[in-house]
One Martini backbone bead per residue (centre of mass of N, CA, C, O) as a GRO file, in nm:
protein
  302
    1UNK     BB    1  12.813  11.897  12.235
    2UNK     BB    2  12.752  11.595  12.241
    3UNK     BB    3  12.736  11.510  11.957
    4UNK     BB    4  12.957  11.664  11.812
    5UNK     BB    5  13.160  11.755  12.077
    6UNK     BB    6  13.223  11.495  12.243
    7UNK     BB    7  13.089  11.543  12.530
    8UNK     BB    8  12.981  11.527  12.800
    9UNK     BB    9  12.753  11.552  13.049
   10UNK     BB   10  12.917  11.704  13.285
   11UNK     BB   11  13.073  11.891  13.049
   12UNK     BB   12  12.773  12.040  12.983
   13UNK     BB   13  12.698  12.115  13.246
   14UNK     BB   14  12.939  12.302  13.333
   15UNK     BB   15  12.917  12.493  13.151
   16UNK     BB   16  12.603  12.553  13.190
   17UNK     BB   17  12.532  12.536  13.535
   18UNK     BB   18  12.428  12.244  13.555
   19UNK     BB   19  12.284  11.934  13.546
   20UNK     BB   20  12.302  11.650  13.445
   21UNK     BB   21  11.972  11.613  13.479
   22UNK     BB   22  11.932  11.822  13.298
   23UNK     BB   23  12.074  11.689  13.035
   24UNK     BB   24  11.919  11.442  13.000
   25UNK     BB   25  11.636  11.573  12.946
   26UNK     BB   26  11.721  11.699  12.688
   27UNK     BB   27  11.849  11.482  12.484
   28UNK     BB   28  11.536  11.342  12.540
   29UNK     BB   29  11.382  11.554  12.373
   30UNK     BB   30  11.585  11.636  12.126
   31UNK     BB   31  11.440  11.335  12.009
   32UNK     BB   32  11.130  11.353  12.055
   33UNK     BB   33  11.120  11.660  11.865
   34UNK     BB   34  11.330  11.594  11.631
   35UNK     BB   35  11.607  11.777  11.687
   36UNK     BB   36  11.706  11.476  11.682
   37UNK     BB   37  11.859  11.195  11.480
   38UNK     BB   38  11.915  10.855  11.470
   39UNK     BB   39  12.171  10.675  11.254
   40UNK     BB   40  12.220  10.334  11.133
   41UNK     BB   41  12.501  10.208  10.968
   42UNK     BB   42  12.473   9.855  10.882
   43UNK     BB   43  12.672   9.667  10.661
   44UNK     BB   44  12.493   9.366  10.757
   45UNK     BB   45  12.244   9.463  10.684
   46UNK     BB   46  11.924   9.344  10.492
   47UNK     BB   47  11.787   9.617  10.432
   48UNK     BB   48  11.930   9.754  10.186
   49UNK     BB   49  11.869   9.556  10.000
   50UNK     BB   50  11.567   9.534   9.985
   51UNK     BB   51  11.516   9.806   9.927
   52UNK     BB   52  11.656   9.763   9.618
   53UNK     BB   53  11.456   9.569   9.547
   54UNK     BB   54  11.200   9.748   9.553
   55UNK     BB   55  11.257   9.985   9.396
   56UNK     BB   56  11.350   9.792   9.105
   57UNK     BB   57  11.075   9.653   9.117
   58UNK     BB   58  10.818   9.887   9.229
   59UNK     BB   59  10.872  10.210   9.246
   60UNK     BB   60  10.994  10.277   9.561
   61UNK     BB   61  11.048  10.394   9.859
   62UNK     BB   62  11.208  10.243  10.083
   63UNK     BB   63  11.163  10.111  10.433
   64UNK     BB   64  11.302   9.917  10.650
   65UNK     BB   65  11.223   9.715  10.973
   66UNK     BB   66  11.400   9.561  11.154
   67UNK     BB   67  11.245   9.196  11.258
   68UNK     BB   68  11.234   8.969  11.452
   69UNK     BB   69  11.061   8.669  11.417
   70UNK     BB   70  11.011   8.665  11.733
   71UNK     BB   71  10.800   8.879  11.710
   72UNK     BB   72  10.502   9.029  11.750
   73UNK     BB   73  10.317   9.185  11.594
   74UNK     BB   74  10.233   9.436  11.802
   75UNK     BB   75  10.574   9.500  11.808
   76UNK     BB   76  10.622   9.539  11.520
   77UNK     BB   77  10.419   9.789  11.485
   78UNK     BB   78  10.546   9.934  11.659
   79UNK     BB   79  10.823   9.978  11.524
   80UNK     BB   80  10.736  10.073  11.267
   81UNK     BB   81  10.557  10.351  11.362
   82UNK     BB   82  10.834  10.489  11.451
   83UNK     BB   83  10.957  10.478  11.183
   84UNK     BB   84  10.719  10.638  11.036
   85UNK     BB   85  10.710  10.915  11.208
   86UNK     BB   86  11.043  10.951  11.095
   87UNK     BB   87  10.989  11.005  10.851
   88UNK     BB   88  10.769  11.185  10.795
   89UNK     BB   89  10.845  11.448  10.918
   90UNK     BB   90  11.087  11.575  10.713
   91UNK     BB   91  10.845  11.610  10.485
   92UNK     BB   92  10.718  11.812  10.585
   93UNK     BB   93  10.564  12.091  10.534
   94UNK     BB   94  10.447  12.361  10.431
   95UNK     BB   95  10.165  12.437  10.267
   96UNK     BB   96  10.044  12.168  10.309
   97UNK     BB   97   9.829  11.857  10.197
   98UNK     BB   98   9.687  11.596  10.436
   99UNK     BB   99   9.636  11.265  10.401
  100UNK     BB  100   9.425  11.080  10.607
  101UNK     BB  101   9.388  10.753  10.754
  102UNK     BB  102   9.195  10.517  10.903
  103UNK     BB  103   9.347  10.281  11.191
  104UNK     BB  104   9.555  10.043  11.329
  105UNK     BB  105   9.850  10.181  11.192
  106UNK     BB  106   9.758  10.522  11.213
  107UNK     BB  107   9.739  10.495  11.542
  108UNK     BB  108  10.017  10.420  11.578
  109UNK     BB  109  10.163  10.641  11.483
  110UNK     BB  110  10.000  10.881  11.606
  111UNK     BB  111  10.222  10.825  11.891
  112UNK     BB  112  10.506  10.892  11.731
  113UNK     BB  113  10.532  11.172  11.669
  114UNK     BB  114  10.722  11.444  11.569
  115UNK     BB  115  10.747  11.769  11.614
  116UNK     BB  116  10.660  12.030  11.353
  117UNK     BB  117  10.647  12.333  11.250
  118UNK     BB  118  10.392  12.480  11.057
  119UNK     BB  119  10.239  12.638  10.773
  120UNK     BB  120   9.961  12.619  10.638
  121UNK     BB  121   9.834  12.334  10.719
  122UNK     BB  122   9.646  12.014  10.664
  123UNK     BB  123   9.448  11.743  10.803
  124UNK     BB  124   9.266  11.514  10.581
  125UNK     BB  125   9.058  11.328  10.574
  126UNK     BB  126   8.963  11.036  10.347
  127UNK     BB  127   8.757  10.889  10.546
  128UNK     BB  128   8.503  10.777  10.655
  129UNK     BB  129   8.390  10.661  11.011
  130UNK     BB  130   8.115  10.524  10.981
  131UNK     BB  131   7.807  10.309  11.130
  132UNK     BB  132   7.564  10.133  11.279
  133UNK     BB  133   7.752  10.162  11.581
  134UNK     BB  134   7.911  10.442  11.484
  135UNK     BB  135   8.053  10.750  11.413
  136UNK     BB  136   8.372  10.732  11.421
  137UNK     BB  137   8.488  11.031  11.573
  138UNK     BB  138   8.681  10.946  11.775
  139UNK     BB  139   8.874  10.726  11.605
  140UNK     BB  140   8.958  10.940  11.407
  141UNK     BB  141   9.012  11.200  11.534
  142UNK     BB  142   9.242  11.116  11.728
  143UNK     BB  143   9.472  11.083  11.478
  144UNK     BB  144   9.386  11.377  11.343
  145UNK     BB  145   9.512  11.526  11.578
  146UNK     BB  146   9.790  11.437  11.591
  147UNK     BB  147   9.890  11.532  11.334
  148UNK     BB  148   9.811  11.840  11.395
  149UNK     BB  149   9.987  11.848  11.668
  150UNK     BB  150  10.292  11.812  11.521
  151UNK     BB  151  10.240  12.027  11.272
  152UNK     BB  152  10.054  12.280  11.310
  153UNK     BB  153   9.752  12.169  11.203
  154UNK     BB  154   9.490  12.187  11.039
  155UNK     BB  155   9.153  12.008  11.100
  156UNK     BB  156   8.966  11.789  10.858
  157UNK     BB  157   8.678  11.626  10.840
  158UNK     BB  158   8.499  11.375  10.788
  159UNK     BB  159   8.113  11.373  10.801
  160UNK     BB  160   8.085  11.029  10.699
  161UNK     BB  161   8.061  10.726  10.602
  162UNK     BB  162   8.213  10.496  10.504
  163UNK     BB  163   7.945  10.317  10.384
  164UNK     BB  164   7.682  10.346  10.222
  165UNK     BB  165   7.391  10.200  10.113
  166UNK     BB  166   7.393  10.373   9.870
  167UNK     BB  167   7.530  10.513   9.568
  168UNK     BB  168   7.291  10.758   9.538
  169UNK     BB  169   7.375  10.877   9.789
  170UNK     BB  170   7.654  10.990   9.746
  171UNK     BB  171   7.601  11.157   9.492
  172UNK     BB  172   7.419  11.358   9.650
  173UNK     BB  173   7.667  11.431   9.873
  174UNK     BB  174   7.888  11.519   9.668
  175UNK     BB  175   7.656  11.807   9.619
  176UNK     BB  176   7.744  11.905   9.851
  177UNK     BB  177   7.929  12.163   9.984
  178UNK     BB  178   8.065  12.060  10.275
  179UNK     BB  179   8.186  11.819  10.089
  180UNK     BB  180   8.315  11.967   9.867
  181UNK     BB  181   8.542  12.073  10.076
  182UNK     BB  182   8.686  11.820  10.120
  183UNK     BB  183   8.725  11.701   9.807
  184UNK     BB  184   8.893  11.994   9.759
  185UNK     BB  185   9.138  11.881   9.970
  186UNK     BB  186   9.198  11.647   9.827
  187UNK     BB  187   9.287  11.696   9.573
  188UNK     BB  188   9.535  11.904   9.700
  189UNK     BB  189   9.711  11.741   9.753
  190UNK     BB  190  10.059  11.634   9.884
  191UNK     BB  191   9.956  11.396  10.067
  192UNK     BB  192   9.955  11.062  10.182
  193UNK     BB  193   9.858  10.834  10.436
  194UNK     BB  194   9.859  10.467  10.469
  195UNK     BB  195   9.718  10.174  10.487
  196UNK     BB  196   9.664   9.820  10.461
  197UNK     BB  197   9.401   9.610  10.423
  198UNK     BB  198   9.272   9.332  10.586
  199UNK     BB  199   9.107   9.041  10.659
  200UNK     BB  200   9.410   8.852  10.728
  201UNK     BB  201   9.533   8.975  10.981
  202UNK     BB  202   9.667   8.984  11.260
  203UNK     BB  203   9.600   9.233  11.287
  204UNK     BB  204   9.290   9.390  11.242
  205UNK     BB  205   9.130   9.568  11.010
  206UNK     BB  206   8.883   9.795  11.130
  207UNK     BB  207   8.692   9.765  10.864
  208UNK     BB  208   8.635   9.458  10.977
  209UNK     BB  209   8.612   9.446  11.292
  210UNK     BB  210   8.408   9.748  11.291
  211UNK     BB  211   8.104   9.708  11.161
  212UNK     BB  212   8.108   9.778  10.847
  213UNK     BB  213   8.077   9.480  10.735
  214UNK     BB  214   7.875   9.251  10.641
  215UNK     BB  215   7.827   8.974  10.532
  216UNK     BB  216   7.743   9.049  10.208
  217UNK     BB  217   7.983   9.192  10.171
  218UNK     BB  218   8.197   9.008  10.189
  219UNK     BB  219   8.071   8.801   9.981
  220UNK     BB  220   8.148   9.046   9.740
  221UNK     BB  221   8.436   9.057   9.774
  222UNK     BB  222   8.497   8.770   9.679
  223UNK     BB  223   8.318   8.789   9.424
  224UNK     BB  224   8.578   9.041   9.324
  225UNK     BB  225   8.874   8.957   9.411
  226UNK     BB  226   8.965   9.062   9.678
  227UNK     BB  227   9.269   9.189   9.881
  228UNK     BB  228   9.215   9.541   9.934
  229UNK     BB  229   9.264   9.848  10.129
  230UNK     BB  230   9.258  10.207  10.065
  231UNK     BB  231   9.030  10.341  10.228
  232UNK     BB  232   8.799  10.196  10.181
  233UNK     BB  233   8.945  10.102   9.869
  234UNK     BB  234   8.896   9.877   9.645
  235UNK     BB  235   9.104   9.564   9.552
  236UNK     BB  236   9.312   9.363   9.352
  237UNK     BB  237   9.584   9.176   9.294
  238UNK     BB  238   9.632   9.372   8.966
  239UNK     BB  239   9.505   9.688   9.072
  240UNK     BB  240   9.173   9.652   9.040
  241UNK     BB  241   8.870   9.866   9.096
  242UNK     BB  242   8.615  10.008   8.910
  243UNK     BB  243   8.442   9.714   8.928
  244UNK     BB  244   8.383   9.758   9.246
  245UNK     BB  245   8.075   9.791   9.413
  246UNK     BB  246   8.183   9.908   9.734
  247UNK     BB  247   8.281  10.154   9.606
  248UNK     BB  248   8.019  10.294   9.522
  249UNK     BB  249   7.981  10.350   9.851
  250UNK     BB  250   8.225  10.468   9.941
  251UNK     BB  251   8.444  10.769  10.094
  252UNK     BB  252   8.668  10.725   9.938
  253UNK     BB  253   8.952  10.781   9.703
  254UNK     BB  254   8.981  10.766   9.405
  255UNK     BB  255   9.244  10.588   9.311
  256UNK     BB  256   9.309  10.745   9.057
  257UNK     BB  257   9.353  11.017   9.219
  258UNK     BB  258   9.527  10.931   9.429
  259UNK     BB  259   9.784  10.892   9.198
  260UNK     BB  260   9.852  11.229   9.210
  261UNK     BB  261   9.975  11.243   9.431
  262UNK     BB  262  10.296  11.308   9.506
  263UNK     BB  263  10.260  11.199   9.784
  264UNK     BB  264  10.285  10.809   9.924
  265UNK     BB  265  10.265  10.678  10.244
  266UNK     BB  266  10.280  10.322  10.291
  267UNK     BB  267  10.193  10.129  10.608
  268UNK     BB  268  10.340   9.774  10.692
  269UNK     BB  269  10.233   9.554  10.928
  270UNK     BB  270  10.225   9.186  10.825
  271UNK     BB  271  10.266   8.932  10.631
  272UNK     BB  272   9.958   8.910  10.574
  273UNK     BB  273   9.951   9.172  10.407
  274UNK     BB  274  10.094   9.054  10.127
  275UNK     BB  275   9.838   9.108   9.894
  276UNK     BB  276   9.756   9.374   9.909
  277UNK     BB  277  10.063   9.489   9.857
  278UNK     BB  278  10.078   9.391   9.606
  279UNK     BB  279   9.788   9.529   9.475
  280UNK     BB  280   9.900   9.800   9.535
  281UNK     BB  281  10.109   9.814   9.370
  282UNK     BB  282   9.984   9.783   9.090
  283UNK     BB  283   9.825  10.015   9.103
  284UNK     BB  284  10.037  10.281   9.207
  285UNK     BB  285   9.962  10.400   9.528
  286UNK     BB  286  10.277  10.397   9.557
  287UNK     BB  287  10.597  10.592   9.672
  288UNK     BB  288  10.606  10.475  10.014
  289UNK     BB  289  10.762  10.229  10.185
  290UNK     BB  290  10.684  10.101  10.491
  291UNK     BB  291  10.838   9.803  10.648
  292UNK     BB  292  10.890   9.472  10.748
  293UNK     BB  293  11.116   9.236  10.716
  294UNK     BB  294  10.898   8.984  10.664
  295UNK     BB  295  10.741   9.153  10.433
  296UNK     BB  296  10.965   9.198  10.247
  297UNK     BB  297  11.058   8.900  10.189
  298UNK     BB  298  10.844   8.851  10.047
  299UNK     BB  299  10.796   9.054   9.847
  300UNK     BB  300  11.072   8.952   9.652
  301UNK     BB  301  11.039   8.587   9.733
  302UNK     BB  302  10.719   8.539   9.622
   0.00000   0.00000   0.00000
């Protein structure tokens, strides 16, 4: 009655025979769950020009989120989280497998998801989350907790650390069964979600902050010419990655198994990850990409 038949608040009141402040609380519920959804199509918005160029230069379904030069990284990401939460939601169906990896900007995502019931799908973490000094399981958990209560969704944890000390321990721990069911559900995947790890960027990515990484491995990033991550598995500027050593040690999915999943959604704010977002861009990991406009403009004029 409010939205199609452009009733009043008072007359949508009177019709149902309650009052106007539950008429109000009904339908700012209606968009918190998703019943509702607000579309703005302003044409002289620079996002669809921009979504159009990346579309046709790099292969990818853009959504960009307009944010004025002037906010700050921290409301720019929360911006982005919200907007991608919402587009997200609609991808959703039923008997899905949902790659979730865990971050600073998937973890912004997962308070703003919108309610939506589906049958038979699960939330499977992408890759480990532990290191030497937590086990990384209350904030991987929990981010993994929320998509699959906005889902109705069973959630699948991987229990073990973000990167072994040796690939010889991994190759070992592959061939468990336990890991091995997981490994199986990654497989399946139909869709998977992740942001950009950077080690420059403004909110820094939480790979890099929460001592997951010592000096060590730091300089052996930088010589192997390493630009970016997505779940814990580095990749170069020109999108290679097969032959960076602490791949090898990873929990992280094979990004060439990755690029088989039917939808890959990457979600990304702070113009400083534009070097990662190139660099996964070239890899071809990314179906769908969620940006805000200054990370955009980086991205096609630069």
């Amino acid at each position: 009655m409010y939205y199609l038949q452009d009733l009043t608040m008072n007359a949508v009141a009177r019709e149902l025979g309650t009052s106007r402040s539950t008429v109000s609380r009904l339908l700012s519920m209606a968009r918190e769950t998703g019943l509702v959804q607000i579309q703005v199509n302003n044409p002289s918005e620079r996002a669809p020009a921009l979504e159009r160029h990346i579309r046709r230069r790099f292969g990818v379904e853009a959504h960009v989120v307009p944010v004025a030069d002037t906010v700050n990284d921290s409301e720019a990401l929360e911006r982005v989280a919200i907007q991608a939460a919402r587009t997200i939601g609609p991808l959703v169906d039923s008997n899905a497998i949902i790659g979730v990896a865990w971050g600073s900007t998937l973890s912004a995502v997962s308070h703003h998801l919108t309610r939506k019931i589906t049958h038979d799908s699960a939330i499977v973490q992408l890759n480990g989350a532990g290191n030497t000094q937590t086990t990384g399981i209350t904030y991987a958990s929990e981010i993994l907790r929320r998509f699959g209560q906005a889902y109705g969704a069973r959630v699948e944890q991987f229990p073990v650390p973000a990167f072994f000390d040796h690939a010889d321990t991994k190759k070992a721990m592959w061939n468990e069964r336990s890991v091995r069911r997981i490994l199986d559900l990654q497989h399946r995947m139909t869709m998977a979600i992740f942001g950009v790890g950077s080690m420059g960027a403004g909110i820094p990515s939480h790979v890099y902050s929460g001592g997951y990484l010592d000096g060590g491995d730091l300089e052996q990033l930088e010589r192997d010419h390493v630009v970016g991550d997505i779940a814990t598995m580095f990749f170069r500027a020109d999108g290679s990655h097969s032959d960076i050593q602490l791949n090898a040690r990873s929990t992280g999915p094979d990004l060439t198994r990755l690029k088989n999943v039917q939808r890959r959604i990457c979600v990304v704010s702070g113009e400083s990850k534009i070097h990662g977002l190139r660099g996964a861009l070239a890899a071809g990991l990314a179906t769908d990409l969620i940006l805000d406009e200054g990370s955009a403009r980086r991205l096609v004029h630069s």
